[in-house]
CSV table of C-alpha atoms in Angstrom, one decimal:
chain,number,residue,atom,x,y,z
A,1,UNK,CA,-13.9,14.7,-6.4
A,2,UNK,CA,-11.2,13.9,-4.3
A,3,UNK,CA,-9.7,12.0,-0.6
A,4,UNK,CA,-6.4,12.5,1.1
A,5,UNK,CA,-5.0,12.0,4.1
A,6,UNK,CA,-1.8,14.6,4.0
A,7,UNK,CA,0.8,15.4,7.3
A,8,UNK,CA,2.7,18.1,6.2
A,9,UNK,CA,6.4,17.9,8.3
A,10,UNK,CA,8.7,21.2,8.2
A,11,UNK,CA,12.6,20.5,9.3
A,12,UNK,CA,14.4,23.0,8.6
A,13,UNK,CA,13.1,24.3,6.5
A,14,UNK,CA,11.9,21.6,4.7
A,15,UNK,CA,8.3,20.2,3.9
A,16,UNK,CA,7.2,16.8,3.5
A,17,UNK,CA,4.0,16.3,2.7
A,18,UNK,CA,3.2,12.2,3.7
A,19,UNK,CA,-0.6,11.3,1.8
A,20,UNK,CA,-1.1,7.7,2.9
A,21,UNK,CA,-5.7,7.7,1.1
A,22,UNK,CA,-6.2,8.5,-2.5
A,23,UNK,CA,-9.4,8.5,-4.5
A,24,UNK,CA,-9.2,8.3,-9.1
A,25,UNK,CA,-11.0,8.1,-11.6
A,26,UNK,CA,-9.7,5.8,-14.1
A,27,UNK,CA,-11.2,5.4,-17.3
A,28,UNK,CA,-10.5,2.4,-20.1
A,29,UNK,CA,-9.8,2.8,-23.6
A,30,UNK,CA,-12.4,3.1,-26.1
A,31,UNK,CA,-12.5,1.0,-29.0
A,32,UNK,CA,-12.2,1.6,-32.4
A,33,UNK,CA,-14.9,1.9,-34.7
A,34,UNK,CA,-14.4,-1.0,-37.6
A,35,UNK,CA,-14.8,0.7,-41.4
A,36,UNK,CA,-16.7,0.4,-44.8
A,37,UNK,CA,-14.5,0.3,-46.9
A,38,UNK,CA,-14.8,-1.6,-50.2
A,39,UNK,CA,-12.0,-2.9,-52.3
A,40,UNK,CA,-11.0,-1.2,-55.3
A,41,UNK,CA,-8.6,-1.7,-57.9
A,42,UNK,CA,-8.0,-1.5,-61.3
A,43,UNK,CA,-9.7,-4.4,-63.7
A,44,UNK,CA,-11.2,-5.5,-60.6
A,45,UNK,CA,-14.7,-3.8,-61.6
A,46,UNK,CA,-16.3,-5.4,-58.5
A,47,UNK,CA,-13.7,-5.4,-55.0
A,48,UNK,CA,-15.4,-6.8,-52.0
A,49,UNK,CA,-15.6,-5.3,-48.6
A,50,UNK,CA,-12.4,-4.3,-47.7
A,51,UNK,CA,-13.0,-3.2,-44.1
A,52,UNK,CA,-10.9,-3.1,-41.0
A,53,UNK,CA,-11.8,-3.8,-37.9
A,54,UNK,CA,-11.2,-1.3,-35.3
A,55,UNK,CA,-8.8,-2.2,-32.3
A,56,UNK,CA,-9.5,-2.6,-28.8
A,57,UNK,CA,-9.1,0.1,-26.0
A,58,UNK,CA,-6.4,0.1,-23.9
A,59,UNK,CA,-6.3,-0.7,-20.2
A,60,UNK,CA,-5.3,1.3,-16.9
A,61,UNK,CA,-3.5,-1.1,-14.2
A,62,UNK,CA,-1.9,0.1,-11.7
A,63,UNK,CA,1.2,-2.2,-10.8
A,64,UNK,CA,3.0,-1.4,-6.7
A,65,UNK,CA,7.0,0.0,-6.9
A,66,UNK,CA,9.3,0.2,-4.0
A,67,UNK,CA,10.7,3.1,-5.0
A,68,UNK,CA,7.3,5.1,-4.3
A,69,UNK,CA,6.8,5.7,-0.3
A,70,UNK,CA,3.9,7.9,-0.6
A,71,UNK,CA,0.7,8.8,-2.6
A,72,UNK,CA,1.6,12.2,-2.8
A,73,UNK,CA,1.2,12.2,-6.7
A,74,UNK,CA,-1.9,12.2,-7.1
A,75,UNK,CA,-2.9,14.5,-4.7
A,76,UNK,CA,-1.5,17.5,-8.5
A,77,UNK,CA,-3.7,14.0,-10.3
A,78,UNK,CA,-6.2,12.3,-9.6
A,79,UNK,CA,-7.8,11.1,-13.5
A,80,UNK,CA,-6.9,8.8,-15.7
A,81,UNK,CA,-7.4,7.1,-19.0
A,82,UNK,CA,-6.2,5.1,-21.6
A,83,UNK,CA,-5.2,5.8,-24.9
A,84,UNK,CA,-8.3,4.5,-27.5
A,85,UNK,CA,-7.9,2.2,-29.9
A,86,UNK,CA,-7.1,3.6,-33.8
A,87,UNK,CA,-10.5,2.9,-36.0
A,88,UNK,CA,-10.1,0.0,-38.6
A,89,UNK,CA,-9.5,1.3,-42.4
A,90,UNK,CA,-9.5,-0.2,-45.9
A,91,UNK,CA,-8.2,-3.3,-47.3
A,92,UNK,CA,-8.7,-5.2,-44.4
A,93,UNK,CA,-6.9,-3.2,-41.7
A,94,UNK,CA,-7.5,-3.4,-38.8
A,95,UNK,CA,-6.8,-0.6,-35.7
A,96,UNK,CA,-3.8,-0.8,-33.5
A,97,UNK,CA,-4.8,-1.3,-30.2
A,98,UNK,CA,-4.7,2.0,-27.3
A,99,UNK,CA,-2.0,2.2,-25.8
A,100,UNK,CA,-2.1,1.3,-21.0
A,101,UNK,CA,-2.1,4.0,-18.4
A,102,UNK,CA,0.2,2.7,-15.4
A,103,UNK,CA,-0.1,3.9,-12.5
A,104,UNK,CA,2.2,3.4,-10.0
A,105,UNK,CA,1.5,3.4,-6.2
A,106,UNK,CA,3.6,1.8,-3.1
A,107,UNK,CA,4.3,-1.4,-2.4
A,108,UNK,CA,1.1,-2.1,-0.2
A,109,UNK,CA,-1.5,-0.3,-1.3
A,110,UNK,CA,-4.7,-1.6,-1.3
A,111,UNK,CA,-7.0,-1.0,-4.3
A,112,UNK,CA,-10.3,-0.6,-3.4
A,113,UNK,CA,-13.9,0.5,-5.7
A,114,UNK,CA,-16.0,2.8,-4.4
A,115,UNK,CA,-19.4,1.6,-6.0
A,116,UNK,CA,-19.4,-1.4,-4.8
A,117,UNK,CA,-17.0,-1.2,-1.4
A,118,UNK,CA,-15.5,-3.9,-2.7
A,119,UNK,CA,-11.4,-4.6,-2.6
A,120,UNK,CA,-9.9,-4.7,-6.0
A,121,UNK,CA,-6.0,-6.3,-5.4
A,122,UNK,CA,-3.6,-5.3,-2.2
A,123,UNK,CA,-0.9,-4.8,-3.4
A,124,UNK,CA,2.2,-6.8,-1.8
A,125,UNK,CA,4.8,-7.0,-4.0
A,126,UNK,CA,6.9,-5.5,-6.1
A,127,UNK,CA,5.5,-5.5,-9.9
A,128,UNK,CA,3.0,-6.7,-8.8
A,129,UNK,CA,-0.2,-5.7,-10.8
A,130,UNK,CA,-4.0,-5.2,-11.8
A,131,UNK,CA,-5.7,-4.7,-14.3
A,132,UNK,CA,-8.4,-1.8,-13.2
A,133,UNK,CA,-10.6,-1.0,-15.4
A,134,UNK,CA,-10.3,-3.0,-19.2
A,135,UNK,CA,-10.6,-1.6,-22.4
A,136,UNK,CA,-13.1,-1.4,-25.5
A,137,UNK,CA,-13.5,-4.3,-27.4
A,138,UNK,CA,-13.1,-3.1,-31.9
A,139,UNK,CA,-15.6,-3.0,-33.4
A,140,UNK,CA,-16.2,-5.1,-36.6
A,141,UNK,CA,-15.3,-3.8,-39.7
A,142,UNK,CA,-17.8,-4.7,-43.0
A,143,UNK,CA,-15.5,-7.6,-44.0
A,144,UNK,CA,-16.9,-9.2,-41.0
A,145,UNK,CA,-20.4,-8.7,-41.7
A,146,UNK,CA,-19.8,-10.5,-46.4
A,147,UNK,CA,-22.2,-13.8,-46.2
A,148,UNK,CA,-22.5,-15.7,-50.1
A,149,UNK,CA,-25.9,-13.9,-50.3
A,150,UNK,CA,-25.5,-10.4,-49.5
A,151,UNK,CA,-21.5,-9.7,-50.3
A,152,UNK,CA,-21.8,-5.7,-49.9
A,153,UNK,CA,-23.1,-5.8,-46.9
A,154,UNK,CA,-22.5,-1.1,-45.8
A,155,UNK,CA,-23.1,-2.1,-41.9
A,156,UNK,CA,-19.7,-1.9,-38.8
A,157,UNK,CA,-20.0,-1.9,-35.7
A,158,UNK,CA,-18.8,1.3,-33.6
A,159,UNK,CA,-16.2,0.8,-30.5
A,160,UNK,CA,-16.8,-0.1,-27.0
A,161,UNK,CA,-16.4,1.6,-24.6
A,162,UNK,CA,-14.2,1.6,-21.7
A,163,UNK,CA,-14.9,0.6,-19.1
A,164,UNK,CA,-14.6,3.5,-16.3
A,165,UNK,CA,-14.9,3.5,-11.8
A,166,UNK,CA,-13.9,5.2,-8.8
A,167,UNK,CA,-11.2,3.5,-6.7
A,168,UNK,CA,-10.0,4.7,-3.5
A,169,UNK,CA,-6.0,4.6,-2.7
A,170,UNK,CA,-4.8,3.8,0.9
A,171,UNK,CA,-1.2,2.8,1.5
A,172,UNK,CA,-0.4,0.5,4.7
A,173,UNK,CA,3.3,0.0,5.8
A,174,UNK,CA,4.6,-2.9,4.9
A,175,UNK,CA,6.9,-3.3,7.7
A,176,UNK,CA,8.4,-6.8,9.4
A,177,UNK,CA,8.2,-5.0,13.0
A,178,UNK,CA,6.5,-2.2,14.5
A,179,UNK,CA,6.8,0.5,16.9
A,180,UNK,CA,4.2,1.6,18.9
A,181,UNK,CA,4.7,4.2,21.7
A,182,UNK,CA,3.4,6.5,23.5
A,183,UNK,CA,4.6,10.9,22.4
A,184,UNK,CA,8.0,10.7,23.1
A,185,UNK,CA,8.6,7.3,24.2
A,186,UNK,CA,11.8,7.4,22.2
A,187,UNK,CA,10.8,5.6,18.9
A,188,UNK,CA,11.9,7.5,16.6
A,189,UNK,CA,15.4,7.7,18.6
A,190,UNK,CA,15.7,3.6,18.4
A,191,UNK,CA,14.9,4.1,15.1
A,192,UNK,CA,17.6,5.3,14.5
A,193,UNK,CA,20.7,3.8,17.0
A,194,UNK,CA,18.9,0.4,15.1
A,195,UNK,CA,19.1,1.2,11.2
A,196,UNK,CA,20.3,4.2,8.6
A,197,UNK,CA,16.7,6.0,9.0
A,198,UNK,CA,17.3,9.3,10.1
A,199,UNK,CA,13.9,10.2,11.4
A,200,UNK,CA,12.7,13.2,13.3
A,201,UNK,CA,14.3,13.5,17.1
A,202,UNK,CA,13.2,16.0,20.0
A,203,UNK,CA,12.1,16.6,23.2
A,204,UNK,CA,8.3,17.1,22.5
A,205,UNK,CA,5.1,15.2,21.5
A,206,UNK,CA,4.7,14.1,18.7
A,207,UNK,CA,7.6,15.1,16.9
A,208,UNK,CA,7.1,12.3,14.2
A,209,UNK,CA,4.5,12.8,11.9
A,210,UNK,CA,5.0,9.8,9.3
A,211,UNK,CA,6.1,6.8,9.6
A,212,UNK,CA,9.0,6.1,9.4
A,213,UNK,CA,10.8,3.1,8.3
A,214,UNK,CA,14.4,1.8,8.1
A,215,UNK,CA,16.5,-1.6,7.6
A,216,UNK,CA,17.7,-3.9,10.7
A,217,UNK,CA,21.0,-5.5,10.3
A,218,UNK,CA,20.9,-7.9,13.2
A,219,UNK,CA,23.5,-11.0,13.7
A,220,UNK,CA,21.7,-13.0,10.8
A,221,UNK,CA,18.2,-11.1,9.8
A,222,UNK,CA,17.4,-8.3,8.1
A,223,UNK,CA,14.7,-6.7,8.8
A,224,UNK,CA,12.3,-3.3,8.2
A,225,UNK,CA,11.1,-1.4,11.0
A,226,UNK,CA,8.4,0.9,11.4
A,227,UNK,CA,8.3,3.6,13.6
A,228,UNK,CA,4.9,5.2,14.6
A,229,UNK,CA,3.6,7.6,15.3
A,230,UNK,CA,2.3,8.7,18.7
A,231,UNK,CA,-0.4,7.3,20.2
A,232,UNK,CA,-2.5,8.8,23.2
A,233,UNK,CA,-5.7,7.6,25.3
A,234,UNK,CA,-8.9,8.0,22.8
A,235,UNK,CA,-6.5,7.8,19.4
A,236,UNK,CA,-9.4,5.8,17.9
A,237,UNK,CA,-11.7,8.5,18.4
A,238,UNK,CA,-9.2,10.5,15.8
A,239,UNK,CA,-7.7,12.5,18.8
A,240,UNK,CA,-3.9,13.8,18.0
A,241,UNK,CA,-2.7,11.5,15.5
A,242,UNK,CA,-2.6,8.0,16.1
A,243,UNK,CA,-6.1,7.5,13.4
A,244,UNK,CA,-4.8,8.3,10.7
A,245,UNK,CA,-1.0,6.0,11.7
A,246,UNK,CA,-3.0,3.5,12.8
A,247,UNK,CA,-3.9,1.2,10.2
A,248,UNK,CA,-0.2,0.9,9.1
A,249,UNK,CA,0.1,-1.6,12.2
A,250,UNK,CA,-1.9,-3.9,10.1
A,251,UNK,CA,0.8,-5.2,8.1
A,252,UNK,CA,3.6,-5.3,10.7
A,253,UNK,CA,4.0,-9.5,11.7
A,254,UNK,CA,5.9,-8.2,14.8
A,255,UNK,CA,4.6,-4.6,17.6
A,256,UNK,CA,7.0,-4.1,19.7
A,257,UNK,CA,6.1,-1.2,22.2
A,258,UNK,CA,8.3,0.9,23.5
A,259,UNK,CA,7.8,2.7,26.8
A,260,UNK,CA,9.2,5.4,28.7
A,261,UNK,CA,10.1,4.3,31.9
A,262,UNK,CA,11.9,7.8,33.3
A,263,UNK,CA,8.2,8.9,33.1
A,264,UNK,CA,6.3,6.5,34.9
A,265,UNK,CA,3.7,4.2,35.3
A,266,UNK,CA,5.1,1.8,32.3
A,267,UNK,CA,2.2,-0.4,33.0
A,268,UNK,CA,-0.9,2.1,33.1
A,269,UNK,CA,0.7,2.8,29.5
A,270,UNK,CA,1.4,-0.8,28.6
A,271,UNK,CA,-2.6,-0.6,29.0
A,272,UNK,CA,-3.0,2.8,27.2
A,273,UNK,CA,-1.8,1.0,24.4
A,274,UNK,CA,-3.1,-2.6,24.5
A,275,UNK,CA,-6.7,-0.1,24.8
A,276,UNK,CA,-6.7,1.8,21.5
A,277,UNK,CA,-5.2,-1.0,19.2
A,278,UNK,CA,-8.1,-3.1,21.0
A,279,UNK,CA,-10.6,-0.3,19.6
A,280,UNK,CA,-9.4,0.0,16.5
A,281,UNK,CA,-9.2,-3.3,15.5
A,282,UNK,CA,-9.4,-6.4,18.3
A,283,UNK,CA,-7.0,-8.4,15.4
A,284,UNK,CA,-4.6,-6.1,16.1
A,285,UNK,CA,-4.7,-7.7,20.1
A,286,UNK,CA,-3.5,-11.8,18.6
A,287,UNK,CA,-0.1,-10.1,16.9
A,288,UNK,CA,2.9,-11.0,18.9
A,289,UNK,CA,4.7,-8.7,20.7
A,290,UNK,CA,7.1,-7.7,23.0
A,291,UNK,CA,7.6,-4.6,25.2
A,292,UNK,CA,11.0,-2.4,25.9
A,293,UNK,CA,11.6,0.1,28.9
A,294,UNK,CA,13.4,2.9,27.3
A,295,UNK,CA,15.6,5.8,29.3
A,296,UNK,CA,16.4,3.2,32.2
A,297,UNK,CA,19.2,6.0,31.7
A,298,UNK,CA,17.4,8.5,33.6
A,299,UNK,CA,16.8,6.0,36.4
A,300,UNK,CA,18.9,5.0,39.6
A,301,UNK,CA,21.3,1.8,39.1
A,302,UNK,CA,19.0,-1.3,39.4
A,303,UNK,CA,15.7,0.8,39.2
A,304,UNK,CA,14.4,-1.9,36.0
A,305,UNK,CA,10.7,-0.4,36.8
A,306,UNK,CA,9.2,-4.1,34.6
A,307,UNK,CA,6.4,-3.9,36.2
A,308,UNK,CA,2.9,-6.2,35.5
A,309,UNK,CA,2.8,-7.0,31.2
A,310,UNK,CA,1.4,-9.9,29.9
A,311,UNK,CA,2.7,-13.3,31.2
A,312,UNK,CA,4.2,-14.6,28.0
A,313,UNK,CA,5.4,-11.4,26.4
A,314,UNK,CA,9.8,-10.8,25.9
A,315,UNK,CA,10.4,-7.6,28.0
A,316,UNK,CA,13.4,-6.0,28.2
A,317,UNK,CA,15.3,-2.9,29.3
A,318,UNK,CA,16.9,-0.3,27.2
A,319,UNK,CA,18.1,2.7,26.6
A,320,UNK,CA,17.8,4.2,22.9
A,321,UNK,CA,20.1,6.7,23.7
A,322,UNK,CA,23.3,5.1,24.6
A,323,UNK,CA,22.4,1.7,23.1
A,324,UNK,CA,22.5,0.0,26.5
A,325,UNK,CA,20.1,-2.9,26.1
A,326,UNK,CA,20.0,-3.0,22.1
A,327,UNK,CA,21.7,-6.1,21.7
A,328,UNK,CA,19.4,-8.0,23.9
A,329,UNK,CA,16.0,-6.2,21.9
A,330,UNK,CA,17.4,-7.3,19.0
A,331,UNK,CA,18.1,-11.1,19.3
A,332,UNK,CA,14.2,-11.1,21.1
A,333,UNK,CA,13.2,-10.1,17.2
A,334,UNK,CA,15.7,-12.0,15.3
A,335,UNK,CA,14.4,-15.1,17.9
A,336,UNK,CA,10.0,-15.1,17.0
A,337,UNK,CA,10.8,-13.8,13.5
A,338,UNK,CA,13.2,-17.2,12.8
A,339,UNK,CA,11.0,-19.2,15.1
A,340,UNK,CA,8.6,-17.7,12.3
A,341,UNK,CA,9.8,-18.8,9.2
A,342,UNK,CA,10.5,-21.9,9.8
A,343,UNK,CA,7.5,-24.3,8.8
A,344,UNK,CA,4.6,-25.9,10.7
A,345,UNK,CA,4.3,-29.7,11.4
A,346,UNK,CA,1.4,-31.5,9.9
A,347,UNK,CA,-1.0,-32.0,12.2
A,348,UNK,CA,-1.9,-35.6,13.5
A,349,UNK,CA,-3.2,-37.6,10.8
A,350,UNK,CA,-4.0,-35.1,7.7
A,351,UNK,CA,-3.8,-36.3,4.2
A,352,UNK,CA,-4.1,-40.4,5.9
A,353,UNK,CA,-7.2,-41.5,3.7
């Protein structure tokens, strides 16, 4: 049985599907059977046993691939099995090991065992691999059972069955910076101005229906920025689109709250975002964040509407449309990323006898 979280978006007639959850069944290859054989050659009337061992079955391996961005492929295929090992043969010829099956998933995929609920792997780097179903051992041929008192054994072992299990794949986007905000706050416009990403931009709510990633090049740093679909009050309970994409915010290092000041009550919008993040996972409120007050080009001159926000949270005013204030925003992001990359000084007395 498969479960998917699919969002379908049509842009100028093009249909794109973003899938961030899938369930698959995997099975390691069975081991090959051992062989019962005796040496039969001219002038060797009583050759001994020479049955070879069966080959081991192949493994099923999950590998992270940075060129993938969705779990869409698993909508059409959900069963994966490695090849079985070849059977042993006479003349002490062992069977060939079965070929492995490699399942490629996007970077940021969590692999979880359905039966136990335990996380098998958290694949966060390109090329990272994990064996999720091991192949069975090949059976021993009759040559293995020969002893000084039992010189003509006729027994052999069958190959062992490969491991079989059901897995859940959950994709969480990896990014340095995550843009969060209410619908139509201007996150997509901001991402398109700061990077080469071209998310859909329109003047109606829920324009963004799937996360978008963009590479932002600052003065001396390059970082990945993610545009998360807009949140509404009650998103953590399933309202709007938030529950489907709140998981992606967990992967970001820094949150940028994009707030539409032209809509009024920026402090209230900030409180709504904090409540929804905290209701989904209190740990999200521990993430560092800054506030970007967007659309100041629609306000009268000098009207910044900064409003009361949490102490210590940097606030900057920007216009994603005109580009005003974007340099300051990138500067604040770069400054935080530089501080986060600095090694922390060891605690006084640590490591002393």
